[in-house]
Coordinates of N, CA, C and O in Angstrom, one line a residue:
M15 N 12.6 17.4 -9.4 CA 12.9 16.0 -8.8 C 11.6 15.6 -8.1 O 11.1 16.3 -7.2
A16 N 11.1 14.4 -8.5 CA 10.0 13.8 -7.8 C 10.5 13.0 -6.6 O 11.4 12.2 -6.8
S17 N 9.9 13.3 -5.5 CA 10.4 12.6 -4.3 C 9.8 11.2 -4.2 O 8.9 10.8 -4.9
E18 N 10.4 10.4 -3.2 CA 9.9 9.1 -3.0 C 8.4 9.2 -2.7 O 7.9 10.2 -2.1
L19 N 7.7 8.2 -3.0 CA 6.2 8.1 -2.8 C 5.9 6.9 -2.0 O 6.2 5.8 -2.5
T20 N 5.2 7.0 -0.9 CA 4.7 5.9 -0.1 C 3.3 5.5 -0.6 O 2.5 6.4 -0.8
I21 N 3.2 4.2 -0.9 CA 1.9 3.7 -1.5 C 1.4 2.6 -0.6 O 2.2 1.7 -0.3
F22 N 0.1 2.6 -0.3 CA -0.5 1.5 0.4 C -1.5 0.8 -0.5 O -2.2 1.5 -1.3
Y23 N -1.5 -0.5 -0.5 CA -2.4 -1.3 -1.3 C -3.2 -2.2 -0.4 O -2.6 -2.9 0.5
L24 N -4.5 -2.3 -0.5 CA -5.3 -3.1 0.3 C -5.8 -4.3 -0.6 O -6.4 -4.0 -1.7
Y25 N -5.5 -5.5 -0.2 CA -5.8 -6.7 -1.0 C -6.7 -7.6 -0.1 O -6.5 -7.7 1.1
S26 N -7.6 -8.3 -0.8 CA -8.2 -9.5 -0.2 C -7.8 -10.7 -0.9 O -7.4 -10.6 -2.1
T27 N -8.0 -11.9 -0.3 CA -7.8 -13.1 -1.0 C -9.1 -13.6 -1.4 O -10.1 -13.5 -0.7
Q28 N -9.2 -14.2 -2.6 CA -10.4 -14.7 -3.1 C -10.8 -15.9 -2.3 O -10.0 -16.7 -1.9
N29 N -12.1 -16.1 -2.1 CA -12.7 -17.2 -1.4 C -12.3 -17.3 0.0 O -12.5 -18.3 0.7
E30 N -11.8 -16.2 0.6 CA -11.4 -16.2 2.0 C -11.7 -14.8 2.5 O -11.7 -13.8 1.8
E31 N -11.8 -14.7 3.8 CA -11.9 -13.4 4.4 C -10.6 -12.9 5.0 O -10.5 -12.6 6.2
K32 N -9.6 -12.9 4.2 CA -8.3 -12.5 4.7 C -7.9 -11.3 3.9 O -8.0 -11.2 2.7
Y33 N -7.3 -10.3 4.6 CA -7.0 -9.0 4.0 C -5.5 -8.7 4.3 O -5.0 -9.0 5.4
F34 N -4.9 -8.1 3.4 CA -3.5 -7.6 3.5 C -3.4 -6.2 3.1 O -3.8 -5.8 2.0
L35 N -2.7 -5.4 3.9 CA -2.4 -4.0 3.6 C -0.9 -3.9 3.4 O -0.1 -4.1 4.4
L36 N -0.5 -3.6 2.2 CA 0.9 -3.5 1.9 C 1.4 -2.1 1.8 O 0.6 -1.2 1.3
R37 N 2.6 -1.8 2.2 CA 3.2 -0.5 2.1 C 4.5 -0.6 1.4 O 5.4 -1.3 1.8
T38 N 4.6 0.1 0.2 CA 5.8 0.1 -0.6 C 6.2 1.5 -0.8 O 5.4 2.5 -0.6
E39 N 7.4 1.7 -1.4 CA 7.9 3.0 -1.8 C 8.3 3.0 -3.2 O 9.0 2.1 -3.6
R40 N 7.9 4.0 -3.9 CA 8.4 4.2 -5.3 C 9.6 5.2 -5.1 O 9.5 6.3 -4.5
P41 N 10.8 4.9 -5.7 CA 11.9 5.8 -5.5 C 11.7 7.1 -6.2 O 10.9 7.2 -7.2
G42 N 12.4 8.1 -5.7 CA 12.4 9.4 -6.4 C 13.1 9.4 -7.8 O 13.8 8.4 -8.0
F43 N 12.8 10.4 -8.6 CA 13.4 10.4 -9.9 C 13.4 11.8 -10.4 O 12.7 12.7 -9.9
S44 N 14.1 12.1 -11.5 CA 14.1 13.4 -12.1 C 12.8 13.6 -12.9 O 12.5 12.7 -13.8
N45 N 12.1 14.7 -12.7 CA 10.9 15.0 -13.5 C 11.2 15.1 -15.0 O 10.3 15.0 -15.8
A46 N 12.4 15.4 -15.3 CA 12.8 15.6 -16.7 C 13.0 14.3 -17.5 O 13.3 14.3 -18.7
S47 N 13.0 13.2 -16.8 CA 13.3 11.9 -17.4 C 12.1 10.9 -17.3 O 11.9 10.3 -16.2
Q48 N 11.5 10.6 -18.4 CA 10.4 9.6 -18.4 C 11.0 8.3 -18.2 O 10.3 7.4 -17.5
V49 N 12.2 8.0 -18.6 CA 12.9 6.7 -18.3 C 13.0 6.5 -16.8 O 12.7 5.4 -16.3
Q50 N 13.4 7.5 -16.1 CA 13.6 7.4 -14.7 C 12.2 7.2 -14.0 O 12.1 6.3 -13.1
E51 N 11.2 7.9 -14.4 CA 9.9 7.7 -13.8 C 9.4 6.3 -14.1 O 8.9 5.6 -13.2
D52 N 9.6 5.8 -15.3 CA 9.1 4.4 -15.6 C 9.9 3.4 -14.8 O 9.3 2.4 -14.3
L53 N 11.2 3.6 -14.6 CA 12.0 2.7 -13.8 C 11.6 2.7 -12.3 O 11.5 1.7 -11.7
G54 N 11.3 3.9 -11.8 CA 10.8 4.0 -10.5 C 9.5 3.3 -10.3 O 9.3 2.6 -9.3
N55 N 8.6 3.4 -11.2 CA 7.3 2.7 -11.1 C 7.6 1.2 -11.2 O 6.9 0.4 -10.5
Q56 N 8.5 0.8 -12.1 CA 8.8 -0.6 -12.2 C 9.4 -1.2 -10.9 O 9.1 -2.3 -10.5
I57 N 10.3 -0.5 -10.3 CA 10.9 -0.9 -9.0 C 9.8 -1.2 -8.0 O 9.7 -2.2 -7.3
E58 N 8.9 -0.2 -7.9 CA 7.8 -0.4 -6.9 C 6.9 -1.6 -7.3 O 6.6 -2.4 -6.4
Q59 N 6.6 -1.8 -8.5 CA 5.8 -2.9 -9.0 C 6.5 -4.2 -8.7 O 5.9 -5.2 -8.2
L60 N 7.8 -4.3 -8.9 CA 8.6 -5.5 -8.6 C 8.6 -5.8 -7.1 O 8.5 -7.0 -6.7
K61 N 8.7 -4.8 -6.3 CA 8.7 -5.0 -4.9 C 7.3 -5.6 -4.4 O 7.3 -6.5 -3.6
R62 N 6.3 -5.0 -4.9 CA 4.9 -5.4 -4.6 C 4.7 -6.8 -5.0 O 4.1 -7.6 -4.3
D63 N 5.1 -7.2 -6.3 CA 4.9 -8.5 -6.8 C 5.7 -9.5 -5.9 O 5.2 -10.6 -5.6
F64 N 6.9 -9.2 -5.5 CA 7.7 -10.1 -4.6 C 7.0 -10.3 -3.3 O 6.9 -11.4 -2.8
I65 N 6.5 -9.2 -2.7 CA 5.8 -9.3 -1.4 C 4.5 -10.2 -1.5 O 4.3 -11.1 -0.7
L66 N 3.8 -10.0 -2.6 CA 2.6 -10.8 -2.8 C 2.9 -12.3 -3.0 O 2.2 -13.2 -2.4
A67 N 4.0 -12.6 -3.7 CA 4.4 -14.0 -3.9 C 4.8 -14.6 -2.5 O 4.5 -15.7 -2.2
E68 N 5.5 -13.8 -1.7 CA 5.9 -14.3 -0.4 C 4.7 -14.5 0.5 O 4.7 -15.5 1.3
I69 N 3.7 -13.7 0.4 CA 2.5 -13.9 1.2 C 1.8 -15.2 0.8 O 1.4 -16.0 1.6
G70 N 1.8 -15.4 -0.5 CA 1.2 -16.6 -1.1 C 1.9 -17.9 -0.5 O 1.3 -18.8 -0.1
K71 N 3.3 -17.8 -0.5 CA 4.0 -18.9 0.1 C 3.7 -19.2 1.5 O 3.6 -20.3 2.0
K72 N 3.6 -18.1 2.3 CA 3.4 -18.2 3.7 C 2.0 -18.7 4.1 O 1.8 -19.4 5.0
Y73 N 1.0 -18.2 3.4 CA -0.4 -18.5 3.8 C -1.1 -19.6 3.0 O -2.2 -20.0 3.4
H74 N -0.4 -20.2 2.0 CA -1.0 -21.3 1.2 C 0.0 -22.3 0.9 O 1.1 -22.0 0.4
Q75 N -0.3 -23.6 1.1 CA 0.6 -24.6 0.9 C 1.2 -24.6 -0.5 O 2.4 -24.8 -0.7
N76 N 0.4 -24.4 -1.5 CA 0.9 -24.5 -2.9 C 1.4 -23.1 -3.4 O 1.9 -23.0 -4.5
G77 N 1.3 -22.1 -2.5 CA 1.8 -20.8 -2.9 C 0.9 -20.0 -3.9 O 1.2 -18.9 -4.3
Q78 N -0.2 -20.6 -4.3 CA -1.0 -20.0 -5.3 C -2.2 -19.3 -4.5 O -3.0 -19.9 -3.9
V79 N -2.2 -18.0 -4.6 CA -3.2 -17.2 -4.0 C -3.7 -16.2 -5.0 O -2.9 -15.6 -5.8
N80 N -5.0 -16.1 -5.1 CA -5.6 -15.1 -6.0 C -5.9 -13.9 -5.2 O -6.8 -13.9 -4.3
F81 N -5.2 -12.8 -5.4 CA -5.4 -11.6 -4.7 C -6.3 -10.6 -5.5 O -6.2 -10.6 -6.7
E82 N -7.2 -10.0 -4.8 CA -8.0 -9.0 -5.4 C -7.7 -7.6 -4.8 O -7.7 -7.4 -3.6
L83 N -7.3 -6.7 -5.7 CA -7.0 -5.3 -5.2 C -8.3 -4.6 -4.8 O -9.2 -4.4 -5.6
I84 N -8.4 -4.2 -3.5 CA -9.6 -3.4 -3.1 C -9.3 -2.0 -3.4 O -10.2 -1.3 -3.9
G85 N -8.1 -1.5 -3.2 CA -7.8 -0.1 -3.5 C -6.4 0.3 -3.2 O -5.6 -0.5 -2.6
E86 N -6.0 1.5 -3.6 CA -4.7 2.0 -3.4 C -4.8 3.4 -2.8 O -5.7 4.2 -3.1
F87 N -3.8 3.7 -1.9 CA -3.8 5.0 -1.3 C -2.3 5.5 -1.3 O -1.4 4.8 -1.0
Q88 N -2.1 6.7 -1.8 CA -0.8 7.3 -1.9 C -0.8 8.5 -0.9 O -1.6 9.4 -1.1
G89 N 0.2 8.5 0.0 CA 0.3 9.6 0.9 C 0.3 9.2 2.4 O 0.8 8.2 2.7
D90 N -0.3 10.1 3.2 CA -0.2 10.0 4.7 C -1.6 9.5 5.2 O -2.5 10.3 5.3
P91 N -1.6 8.2 5.6 CA -2.9 7.7 6.1 C -3.2 8.1 7.5 O -2.3 8.6 8.2
I92 N -4.3 7.7 8.0 CA -4.7 7.9 9.4 C -4.2 6.7 10.2 O -4.3 5.5 9.8
G93 N -3.6 7.0 11.4 CA -3.2 5.9 12.3 C -1.7 5.8 12.4 O -1.0 5.6 11.4
E94 N -1.2 5.9 13.6 CA 0.3 5.9 13.9 C 0.9 4.6 13.5 O 2.1 4.6 13.0
K95 N 0.2 3.4 13.7 CA 0.9 2.1 13.4 C 1.2 2.0 11.9 O 2.1 1.2 11.5
L96 N 0.6 2.7 11.0 CA 0.9 2.6 9.6 C 2.2 3.3 9.2 O 2.6 3.3 8.1
Y97 N 2.8 4.0 10.2 CA 4.1 4.7 10.0 C 5.2 3.9 10.6 O 6.4 4.3 10.4
H98 N 5.0 2.8 11.2 CA 6.0 2.0 11.8 C 6.9 1.5 10.7 O 6.5 1.2 9.6
D99 N 8.2 1.3 11.0 CA 9.2 0.8 10.0 C 8.8 -0.6 9.5 O 8.9 -0.8 8.3
N100 N 8.4 -1.4 10.4 CA 8.0 -2.8 10.0 C 6.6 -3.1 10.2 O 5.9 -2.5 11.1
G101 N 6.1 -4.1 9.6 CA 4.7 -4.5 9.7 C 4.6 -5.9 10.4 O 5.1 -6.1 11.5
N102 N 3.9 -6.8 9.7 CA 3.6 -8.1 10.3 C 2.7 -7.9 11.5 O 2.9 -8.6 12.5
L103 N 1.8 -7.0 11.4 CA 0.8 -6.7 12.4 C -0.6 -6.9 11.9 O -0.9 -6.6 10.8
E104 N -1.4 -7.4 12.8 CA -2.9 -7.4 12.5 C -3.5 -6.1 13.0 O -3.3 -5.7 14.2
L105 N -4.1 -5.4 12.1 CA -4.6 -4.0 12.4 C -6.1 -3.9 12.1 O -6.6 -4.6 11.2
N106 N -6.8 -3.1 12.9 CA -8.1 -2.7 12.7 C -8.1 -1.6 11.6 O -7.8 -0.4 11.9
V107 N -8.5 -1.9 10.4 CA -8.4 -1.0 9.3 C -9.7 -0.5 8.8 O -10.7 -1.3 8.7
Y108 N -9.8 0.8 8.5 CA -11.0 1.4 7.9 C -10.6 1.9 6.6 O -9.5 2.5 6.4
Y109 N -11.5 1.8 5.6 CA -11.2 2.4 4.3 C -12.5 3.0 3.7 O -13.6 2.5 4.0
M110 N -12.4 4.0 2.8 CA -13.5 4.6 2.2 C -13.1 4.7 0.7 O -12.0 5.0 0.4
E111 N -14.1 4.6 -0.2 CA -13.9 4.9 -1.6 C -13.8 6.4 -1.7 O -14.2 7.2 -0.8
T112 N -13.4 6.8 -2.9 CA -13.3 8.3 -3.2 C -14.1 8.5 -4.4 O -14.4 7.6 -5.2
E113 N -14.4 9.8 -4.7 CA -15.1 10.3 -5.8 C -14.3 9.9 -7.1 O -14.9 9.9 -8.2
F114 N -13.0 9.7 -7.0 CA -12.2 9.4 -8.2 C -12.3 8.0 -8.7 O -11.8 7.6 -9.7
G115 N -13.0 7.1 -8.0 CA -13.3 5.7 -8.4 C -12.1 4.8 -8.1 O -11.1 5.2 -7.6
K116 N -12.3 3.5 -8.5 CA -11.4 2.5 -8.2 C -10.1 2.8 -9.1 O -10.2 3.2 -10.2
P117 N -8.9 2.6 -8.5 CA -8.6 2.0 -7.3 C -8.4 2.9 -6.0 O -8.0 2.4 -5.0
W118 N -8.8 4.1 -6.1 CA -8.4 5.1 -5.1 C -9.3 5.0 -3.9 O -10.6 5.1 -4.0
I119 N -8.7 4.9 -2.7 CA -9.3 4.8 -1.4 C -8.6 5.7 -0.4 O -7.5 6.1 -0.7
I120 N -9.3 6.0 0.7 CA -8.7 6.6 1.8 C -8.6 5.5 2.9 O -9.5 4.7 3.0
I121 N -7.4 5.4 3.5 CA -7.2 4.3 4.4 C -6.8 4.8 5.8 O -6.1 5.8 5.9
G122 N -7.1 4.0 6.8 CA -6.6 4.4 8.1 C -6.7 3.2 9.1 O -7.4 2.2 8.9
E123 N -6.0 3.4 10.2 CA -6.0 2.4 11.3 C -6.6 3.2 12.5 O -6.1 4.3 12.8
A124 N -7.6 2.7 13.1 CA -8.3 3.3 14.2 C -9.0 2.3 15.1 O -9.3 1.2 14.7
N125 N -9.3 2.8 16.3 CA -10.0 1.9 17.3 C -11.5 1.8 17.0 O -12.1 0.9 17.4
S126 N -12.0 2.8 16.3 CA -13.4 2.8 16.0 C -13.7 3.6 14.8 O -12.9 4.4 14.3
E127 N -14.9 3.4 14.2 CA -15.3 4.2 13.1 C -15.4 5.7 13.4 O -15.0 6.5 12.6
T128 N -15.9 6.0 14.6 CA -15.9 7.4 15.1 C -14.5 8.0 15.1 O -14.3 9.1 14.6
A129 N -13.5 7.3 15.6 CA -12.2 7.8 15.7 C -11.6 8.0 14.2 O -11.0 9.0 14.0
F130 N -11.9 7.1 13.4 CA -11.5 7.2 12.0 C -12.1 8.4 11.3 O -11.4 9.2 10.7
L131 N -13.4 8.6 11.5 CA -14.1 9.7 10.8 C -13.6 11.1 11.4 O -13.5 12.1 10.7
T132 N -13.4 11.1 12.7 CA -12.9 12.3 13.3 C -11.5 12.7 12.8 O -11.3 13.9 12.4
E133 N -10.6 11.8 12.6 CA -9.3 12.0 12.0 C -9.5 12.5 10.6 O -8.8 13.4 10.1
L134 N -10.3 11.8 9.9 CA -10.6 12.2 8.5 C -11.1 13.6 8.3 O -10.6 14.4 7.5
N135 N -12.1 13.9 9.1 CA -12.7 15.3 9.0 C -11.7 16.4 9.5 O -11.9 17.5 9.2
D136 N -10.7 16.0 10.2 CA -9.7 17.0 10.7 C -8.5 17.2 9.7 O -7.6 17.9 10.0
D137 N -8.5 16.4 8.6 CA -7.4 16.4 7.7 C -7.9 16.9 6.3 O -8.5 16.2 5.5
S138 N -7.5 18.2 6.0 CA -8.0 18.8 4.8 C -7.4 18.1 3.6 O -8.0 18.0 2.5
D139 N -6.2 17.5 3.7 CA -5.6 16.8 2.5 C -6.4 15.6 2.2 O -6.7 15.3 1.0
L140 N -6.8 14.8 3.2 CA -7.7 13.6 3.0 C -9.0 14.0 2.5 O -9.6 13.3 1.6
L141 N -9.6 15.1 3.0 CA -10.9 15.5 2.5 C -10.9 15.9 1.1 O -11.9 15.8 0.4
R142 N -9.8 16.4 0.6 CA -9.7 16.8 -0.9 C -9.8 15.6 -1.8 O -10.0 15.7 -3.0
L143 N -9.6 14.4 -1.2 CA -9.8 13.1 -2.0 C -11.3 12.8 -2.2 O -11.6 11.8 -2.9
N144 N -12.1 13.6 -1.6 CA -13.6 13.4 -1.7 C -14.1 12.0 -1.4 O -14.5 11.3 -2.3
P145 N -14.0 11.7 -0.1 CA -14.5 10.4 0.3 C -16.0 10.3 0.0 O -16.7 11.2 0.2
V146 N -16.4 9.0 -0.4 CA -17.8 8.8 -0.6 C -18.3 7.5 0.1 O -17.5 6.6 0.3
G147 N -19.5 7.4 0.4 CA -20.1 6.2 1.1 C -19.7 6.2 2.5 O -19.2 7.1 3.1
Q148 N -19.9 5.0 3.1 CA -19.6 4.7 4.5 C -18.3 4.0 4.6 O -17.9 3.2 3.7
P149 N -17.6 4.2 5.7 CA -16.3 3.5 6.0 C -16.6 2.0 6.1 O -17.6 1.6 6.6
K150 N -15.7 1.2 5.6 CA -15.7 -0.2 5.8 C -14.6 -0.6 6.7 O -13.5 -0.1 6.6
Q151 N -14.9 -1.5 7.6 CA -14.0 -2.0 8.6 C -13.6 -3.4 8.4 O -14.4 -4.3 8.1
I152 N -12.3 -3.7 8.4 CA -11.7 -5.0 8.3 C -10.6 -5.2 9.2 O -10.0 -4.2 9.7
T153 N -10.2 -6.4 9.4 CA -8.9 -6.7 10.1 C -7.9 -7.1 9.0 O -8.2 -8.1 8.2
A154 N -6.8 -6.5 8.9 CA -5.8 -6.7 7.9 C -4.5 -7.0 8.4 O -4.1 -6.4 9.5
T155 N -3.7 -7.8 7.8 CA -2.3 -8.0 8.1 C -1.5 -6.9 7.4 O -1.6 -6.8 6.1
F156 N -0.9 -6.1 8.1 CA -0.1 -4.9 7.6 C 1.3 -5.4 7.4 O 2.0 -5.9 8.3
I157 N 1.8 -5.2 6.1 CA 3.1 -5.7 5.7 C 3.8 -4.6 5.0 O 3.2 -3.9 4.1
T158 N 5.1 -4.3 5.3 CA 5.8 -3.3 4.7 C 7.0 -3.9 3.9 O 7.4 -5.1 4.1
E159 N 7.5 -3.1 2.9 CA 8.7 -3.7 2.2 C 9.9 -3.9 3.1 O 10.7 -4.7 2.8
N160 N 9.9 -3.2 4.2 CA 11.0 -3.4 5.2 C 11.0 -4.8 5.8 O 12.0 -5.2 6.5
D161 N 9.9 -5.5 5.7 CA 9.8 -6.9 6.3 C 10.5 -7.9 5.4 O 10.5 -9.1 5.8
F162 N 11.0 -7.5 4.3 CA 11.7 -8.4 3.3 C 13.0 -7.9 2.9 O 13.3 -6.7 3.0
D163 N 13.9 -8.7 2.4 CA 15.1 -8.3 1.8 C 14.9 -8.1 0.3 O 14.8 -9.0 -0.5
L164 N 14.8 -6.8 0.0 CA 14.5 -6.5 -1.4 C 15.7 -5.8 -2.1 O 15.6 -5.2 -3.1
S165 N 16.9 -6.1 -1.5 CA 18.1 -5.4 -2.0 C 18.4 -5.7 -3.4 O 18.9 -4.9 -4.2
E166 N 18.1 -6.9 -3.9 CA 18.4 -7.3 -5.3 C 17.6 -6.4 -6.2 O 18.1 -5.9 -7.2
I167 N 16.3 -6.2 -5.9 CA 15.5 -5.4 -6.8 C 15.9 -4.0 -6.7 O 16.1 -3.3 -7.7
E168 N 16.1 -3.5 -5.5 CA 16.5 -2.1 -5.3 C 17.8 -1.7 -5.9 O 18.0 -0.7 -6.6
N169 N 18.8 -2.6 -5.7 CA 20.2 -2.3 -6.2 C 20.2 -2.3 -7.7 O 20.8 -1.5 -8.3
A170 N 19.7 -3.3 -8.3 CA 19.7 -3.4 -9.8 C 19.0 -2.3 -10.4 O 19.5 -1.7 -11.4
K171 N 17.8 -1.9 -10.0 CA 17.1 -0.9 -10.6 C 17.5 0.5 -10.3 O 17.5 1.4 -11.1
T172 N 18.0 0.7 -9.0 CA 18.5 2.0 -8.6 C 19.7 2.4 -9.4 O 19.9 3.5 -9.8
K173 N 20.5 1.4 -9.8 CA 21.7 1.6 -10.6 C 21.2 2.1 -12.0 O 21.8 3.1 -12.5
D174 N 20.2 1.5 -12.5 CA 19.6 2.0 -13.8 C 19.1 3.4 -13.7 O 19.2 4.2 -14.6
L175 N 18.4 3.7 -12.6 CA 17.9 5.1 -12.4 C 19.0 6.1 -12.4 O 18.9 7.2 -13.0
R176 N 20.1 5.8 -11.8 CA 21.2 6.8 -11.7 C 21.9 7.0 -13.1 O 22.5 8.0 -13.4
T177 N 21.9 6.0 -13.9 CA 22.6 6.1 -15.2 C 21.7 6.6 -16.3 O 22.2 6.9 -17.4
N178 N 20.4 6.8 -16.1 CA 19.5 7.3 -17.2 C 19.1 8.7 -16.9 O 18.7 9.1 -16.0

């Protein structure tokens, strides 16, 4: 059985200096079922698409926003605030590219670059991602799937997961 997976996505808006850090969860599934894995991935994608559409409505009059994916991080990031149930917070975010290339990044919330790097160097799991280059610092709006009512997506697809 594959467990739930927490995924962080860092986006920027084109032609603006606005950043969004999204946190979603891919539901668990049976490792023996490719159908369940595909559905789990689809659920996570639908939730992320919904959140991006809602951000577009909130931050732009016509709702049309061109988002650019900076990177993706799966797992346990640096910074306590990234574990809060809800988002809608402006955070001081640091990220680094990894040896694995785009879209993979290491992400964290910290008061300074030194604090970010100290936490990174103390975490063997994060170091295994082989960070490269220098950390980049941005201010991002942190948004979680808990900030929205995604019950229609979750209920419809979770029912499919259980029956396949």
